[in-house]
mmCIF file of N, CA and C in Angstrom:
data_model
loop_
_atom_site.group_PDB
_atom_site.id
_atom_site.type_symbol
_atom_site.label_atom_id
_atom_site.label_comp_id
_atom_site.label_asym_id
_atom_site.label_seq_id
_atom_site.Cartn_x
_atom_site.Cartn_y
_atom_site.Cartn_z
ATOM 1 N N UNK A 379 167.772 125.278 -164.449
ATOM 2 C CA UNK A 379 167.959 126.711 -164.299
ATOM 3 C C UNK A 379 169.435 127.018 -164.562
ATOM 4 N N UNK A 380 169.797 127.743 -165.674
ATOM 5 C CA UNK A 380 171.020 128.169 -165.425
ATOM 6 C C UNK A 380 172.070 129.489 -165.018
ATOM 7 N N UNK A 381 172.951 129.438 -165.014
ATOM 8 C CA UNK A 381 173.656 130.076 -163.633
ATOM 9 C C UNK A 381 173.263 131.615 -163.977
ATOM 10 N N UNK A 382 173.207 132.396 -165.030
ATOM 11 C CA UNK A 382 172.537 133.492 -165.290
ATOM 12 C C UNK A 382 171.605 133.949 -164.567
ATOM 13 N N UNK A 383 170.279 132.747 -164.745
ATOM 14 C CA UNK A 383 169.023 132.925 -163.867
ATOM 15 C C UNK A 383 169.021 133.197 -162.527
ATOM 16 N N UNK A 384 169.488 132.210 -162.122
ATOM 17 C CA UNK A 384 170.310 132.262 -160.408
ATOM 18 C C UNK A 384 171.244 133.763 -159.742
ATOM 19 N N UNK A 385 171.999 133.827 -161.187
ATOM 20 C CA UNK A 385 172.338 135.167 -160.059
ATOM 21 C C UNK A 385 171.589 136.667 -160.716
ATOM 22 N N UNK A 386 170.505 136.371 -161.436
ATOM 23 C CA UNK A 386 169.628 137.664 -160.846
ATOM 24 C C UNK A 386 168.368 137.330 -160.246
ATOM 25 N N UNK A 387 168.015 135.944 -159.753
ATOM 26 C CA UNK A 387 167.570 135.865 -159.061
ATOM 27 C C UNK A 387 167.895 136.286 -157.432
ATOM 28 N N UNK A 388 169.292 136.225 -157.107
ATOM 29 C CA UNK A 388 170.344 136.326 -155.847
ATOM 30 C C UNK A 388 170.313 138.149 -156.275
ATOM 31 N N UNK A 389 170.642 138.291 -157.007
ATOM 32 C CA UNK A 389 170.164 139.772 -157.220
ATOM 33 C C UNK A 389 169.368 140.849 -156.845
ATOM 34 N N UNK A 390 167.706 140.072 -157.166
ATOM 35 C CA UNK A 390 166.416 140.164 -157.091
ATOM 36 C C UNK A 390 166.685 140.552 -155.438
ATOM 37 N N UNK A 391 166.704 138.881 -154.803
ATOM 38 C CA UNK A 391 166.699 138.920 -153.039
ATOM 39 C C UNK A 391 167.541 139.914 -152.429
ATOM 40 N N UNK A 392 169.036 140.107 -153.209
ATOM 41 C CA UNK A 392 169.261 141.228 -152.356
ATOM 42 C C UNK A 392 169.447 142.250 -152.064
ATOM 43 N N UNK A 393 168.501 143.029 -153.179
ATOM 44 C CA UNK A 393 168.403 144.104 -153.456
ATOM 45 C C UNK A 393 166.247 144.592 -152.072
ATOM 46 N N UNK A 394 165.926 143.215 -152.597
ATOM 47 C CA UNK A 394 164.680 143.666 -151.964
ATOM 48 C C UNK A 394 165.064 143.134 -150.048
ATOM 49 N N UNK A 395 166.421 142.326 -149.805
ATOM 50 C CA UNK A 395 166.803 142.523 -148.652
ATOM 51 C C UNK A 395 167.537 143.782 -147.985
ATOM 52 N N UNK A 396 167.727 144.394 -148.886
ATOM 53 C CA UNK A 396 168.502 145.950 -148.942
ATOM 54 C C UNK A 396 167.475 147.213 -148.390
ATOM 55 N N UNK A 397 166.486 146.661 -149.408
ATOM 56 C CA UNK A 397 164.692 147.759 -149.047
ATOM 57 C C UNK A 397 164.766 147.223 -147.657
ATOM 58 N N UNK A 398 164.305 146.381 -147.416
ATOM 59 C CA UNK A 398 163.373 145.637 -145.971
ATOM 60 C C UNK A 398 164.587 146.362 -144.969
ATOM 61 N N UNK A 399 166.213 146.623 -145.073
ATOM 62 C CA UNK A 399 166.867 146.716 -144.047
ATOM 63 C C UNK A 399 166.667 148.300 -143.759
ATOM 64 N N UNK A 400 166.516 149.036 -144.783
ATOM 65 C CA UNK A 400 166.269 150.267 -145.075
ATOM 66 C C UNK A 400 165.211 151.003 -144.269
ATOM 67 N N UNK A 401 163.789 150.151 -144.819
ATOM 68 C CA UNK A 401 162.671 150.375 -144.091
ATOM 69 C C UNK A 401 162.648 150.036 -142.398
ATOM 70 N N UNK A 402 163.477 148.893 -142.222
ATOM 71 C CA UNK A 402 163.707 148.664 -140.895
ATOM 72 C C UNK A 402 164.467 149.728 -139.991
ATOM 73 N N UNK A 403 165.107 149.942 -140.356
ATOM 74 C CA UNK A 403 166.062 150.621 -139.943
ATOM 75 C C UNK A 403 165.350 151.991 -139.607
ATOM 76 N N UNK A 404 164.993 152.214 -140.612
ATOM 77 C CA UNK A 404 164.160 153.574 -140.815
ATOM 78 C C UNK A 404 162.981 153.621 -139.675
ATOM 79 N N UNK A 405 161.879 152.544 -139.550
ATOM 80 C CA UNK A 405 161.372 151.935 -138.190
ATOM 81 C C UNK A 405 162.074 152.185 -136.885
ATOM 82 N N UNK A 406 163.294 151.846 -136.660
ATOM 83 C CA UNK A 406 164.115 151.557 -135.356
ATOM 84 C C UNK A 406 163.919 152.555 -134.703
ATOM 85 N N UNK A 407 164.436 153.816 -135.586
ATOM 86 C CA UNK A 407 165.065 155.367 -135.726
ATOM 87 C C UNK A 407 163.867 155.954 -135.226
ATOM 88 N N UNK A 408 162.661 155.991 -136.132
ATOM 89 C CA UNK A 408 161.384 156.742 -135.508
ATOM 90 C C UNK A 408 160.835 156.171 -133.997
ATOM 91 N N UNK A 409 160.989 155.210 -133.605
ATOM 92 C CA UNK A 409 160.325 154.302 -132.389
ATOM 93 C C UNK A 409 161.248 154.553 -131.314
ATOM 94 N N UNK A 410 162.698 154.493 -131.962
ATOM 95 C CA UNK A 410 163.473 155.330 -130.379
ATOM 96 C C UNK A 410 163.412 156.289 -130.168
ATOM 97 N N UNK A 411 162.858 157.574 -131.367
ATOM 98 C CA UNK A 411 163.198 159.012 -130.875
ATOM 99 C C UNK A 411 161.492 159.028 -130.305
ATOM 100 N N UNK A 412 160.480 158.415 -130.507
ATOM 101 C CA UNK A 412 159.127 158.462 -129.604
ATOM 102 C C UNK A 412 159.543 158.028 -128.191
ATOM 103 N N UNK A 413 160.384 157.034 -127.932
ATOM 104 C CA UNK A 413 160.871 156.526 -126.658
ATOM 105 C C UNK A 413 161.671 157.557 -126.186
ATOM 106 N N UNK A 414 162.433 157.781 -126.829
ATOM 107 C CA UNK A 414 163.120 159.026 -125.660
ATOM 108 C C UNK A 414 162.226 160.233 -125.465
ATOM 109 N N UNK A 415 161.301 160.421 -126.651
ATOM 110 C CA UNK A 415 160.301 161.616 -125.741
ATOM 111 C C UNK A 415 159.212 161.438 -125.025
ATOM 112 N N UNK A 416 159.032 160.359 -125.196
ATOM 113 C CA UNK A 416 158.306 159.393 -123.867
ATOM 114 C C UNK A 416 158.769 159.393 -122.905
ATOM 115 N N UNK A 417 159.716 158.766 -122.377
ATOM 116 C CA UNK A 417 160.811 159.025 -121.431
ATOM 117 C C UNK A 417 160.479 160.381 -121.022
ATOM 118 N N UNK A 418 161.340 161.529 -121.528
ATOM 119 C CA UNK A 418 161.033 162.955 -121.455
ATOM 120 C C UNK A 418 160.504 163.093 -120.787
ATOM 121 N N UNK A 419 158.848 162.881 -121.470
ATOM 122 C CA UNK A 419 157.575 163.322 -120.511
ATOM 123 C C UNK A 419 156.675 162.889 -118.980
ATOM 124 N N UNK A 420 157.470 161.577 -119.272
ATOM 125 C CA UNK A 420 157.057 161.187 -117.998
ATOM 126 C C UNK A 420 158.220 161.466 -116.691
ATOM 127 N N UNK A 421 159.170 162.065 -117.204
ATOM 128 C CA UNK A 421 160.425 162.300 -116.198
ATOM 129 C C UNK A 421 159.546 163.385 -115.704
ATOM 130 N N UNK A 422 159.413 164.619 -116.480
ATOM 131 C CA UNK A 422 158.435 165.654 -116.476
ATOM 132 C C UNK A 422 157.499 165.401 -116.088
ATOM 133 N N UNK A 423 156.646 164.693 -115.937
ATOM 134 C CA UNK A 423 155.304 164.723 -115.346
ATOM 135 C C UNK A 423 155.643 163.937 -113.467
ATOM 136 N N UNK A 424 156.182 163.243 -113.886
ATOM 137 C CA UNK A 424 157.020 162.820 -112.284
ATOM 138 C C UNK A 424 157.157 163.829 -111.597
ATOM 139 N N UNK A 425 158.140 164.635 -111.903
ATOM 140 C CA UNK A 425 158.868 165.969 -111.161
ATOM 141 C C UNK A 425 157.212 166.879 -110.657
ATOM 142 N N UNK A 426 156.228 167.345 -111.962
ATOM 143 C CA UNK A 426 154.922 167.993 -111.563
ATOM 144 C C UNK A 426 154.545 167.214 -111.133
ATOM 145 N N UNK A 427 154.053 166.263 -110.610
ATOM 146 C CA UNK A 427 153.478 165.424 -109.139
ATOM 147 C C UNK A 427 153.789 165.560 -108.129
ATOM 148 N N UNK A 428 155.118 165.442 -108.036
ATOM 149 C CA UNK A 428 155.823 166.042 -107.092
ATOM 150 C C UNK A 428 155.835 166.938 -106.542
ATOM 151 N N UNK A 429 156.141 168.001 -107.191
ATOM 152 C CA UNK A 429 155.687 169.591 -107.273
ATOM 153 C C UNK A 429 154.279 169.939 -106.534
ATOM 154 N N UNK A 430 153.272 169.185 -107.405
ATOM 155 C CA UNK A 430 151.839 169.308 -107.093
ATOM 156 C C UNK A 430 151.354 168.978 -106.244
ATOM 157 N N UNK A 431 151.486 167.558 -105.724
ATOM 158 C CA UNK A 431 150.989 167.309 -104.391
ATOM 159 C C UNK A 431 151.988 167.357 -102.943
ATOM 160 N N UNK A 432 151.391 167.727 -102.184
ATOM 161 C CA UNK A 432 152.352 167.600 -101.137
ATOM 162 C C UNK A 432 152.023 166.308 -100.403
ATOM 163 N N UNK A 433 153.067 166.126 -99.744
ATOM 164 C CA UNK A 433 153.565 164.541 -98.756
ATOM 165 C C UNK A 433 152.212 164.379 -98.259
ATOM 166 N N UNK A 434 150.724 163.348 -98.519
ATOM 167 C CA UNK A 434 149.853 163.689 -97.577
ATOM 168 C C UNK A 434 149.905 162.690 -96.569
ATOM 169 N N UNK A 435 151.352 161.703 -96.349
ATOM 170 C CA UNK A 435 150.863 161.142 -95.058
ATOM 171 C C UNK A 435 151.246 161.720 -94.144
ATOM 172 N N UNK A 436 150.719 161.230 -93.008
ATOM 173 C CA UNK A 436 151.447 161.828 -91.926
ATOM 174 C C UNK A 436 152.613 161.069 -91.172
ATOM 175 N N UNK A 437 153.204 162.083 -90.443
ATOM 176 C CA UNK A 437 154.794 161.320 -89.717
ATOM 177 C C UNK A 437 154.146 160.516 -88.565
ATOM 178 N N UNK A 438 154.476 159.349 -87.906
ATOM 179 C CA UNK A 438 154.660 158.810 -87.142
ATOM 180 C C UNK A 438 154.078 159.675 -85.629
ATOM 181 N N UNK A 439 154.244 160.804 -85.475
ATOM 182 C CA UNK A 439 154.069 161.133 -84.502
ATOM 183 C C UNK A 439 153.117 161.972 -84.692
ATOM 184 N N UNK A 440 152.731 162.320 -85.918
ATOM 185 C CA UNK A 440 151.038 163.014 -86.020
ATOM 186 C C UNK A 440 149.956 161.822 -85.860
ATOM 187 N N UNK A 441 149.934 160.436 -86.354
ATOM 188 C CA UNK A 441 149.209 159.763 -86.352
ATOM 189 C C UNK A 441 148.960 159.559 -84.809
ATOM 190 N N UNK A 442 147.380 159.521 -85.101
ATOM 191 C CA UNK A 442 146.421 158.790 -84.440
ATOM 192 C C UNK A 442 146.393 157.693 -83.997
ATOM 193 N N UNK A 443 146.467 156.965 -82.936
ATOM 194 C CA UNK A 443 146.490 155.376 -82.292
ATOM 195 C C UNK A 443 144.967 154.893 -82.933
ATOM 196 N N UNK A 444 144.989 154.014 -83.445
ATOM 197 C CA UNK A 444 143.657 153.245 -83.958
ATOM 198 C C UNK A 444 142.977 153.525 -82.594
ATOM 199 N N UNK A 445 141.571 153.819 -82.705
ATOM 200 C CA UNK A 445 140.643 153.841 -81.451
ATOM 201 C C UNK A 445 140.786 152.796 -81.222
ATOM 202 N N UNK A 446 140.814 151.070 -80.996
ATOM 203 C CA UNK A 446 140.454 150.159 -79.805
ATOM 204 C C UNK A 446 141.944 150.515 -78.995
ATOM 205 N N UNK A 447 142.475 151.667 -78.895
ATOM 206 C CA UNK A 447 143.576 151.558 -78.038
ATOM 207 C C UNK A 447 143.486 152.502 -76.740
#
């Protein structure tokens, strides 16, 4: 093989390592901005639970002694 071949072969690789970083990259970008609005929503849906239900246990001094007492 001579040295011609070789460097557009080295060429070839790093041009299609250039795509793959591209596309990756491009991957990263969409999957964190779903994560942070993931995040988002469940911060948000936390807070409406909260909101929504109220405290249903009771304090210490509303409870009931187990009957064998």
């Amino acid at each position: 093989m001579d040295q011609e071949t070789r460097i557009e072969q080295l060429e070839m690789k790093a041009a299609f390592q250039e795509d793959n970083i591209e596309t990756l990259n491009a991957e990263i970008f969409e999957q964190q901005r779903k994560l942070q609005l993931l995040t988002e929503q469940v911060a948000l849906l936390a807070v409406k639970l909260k909101e929504a239900q109220p405290n249903q246990l009771a304090s210490e001094k509303e409870e009931m002694p187990p009957p064998h007492y």
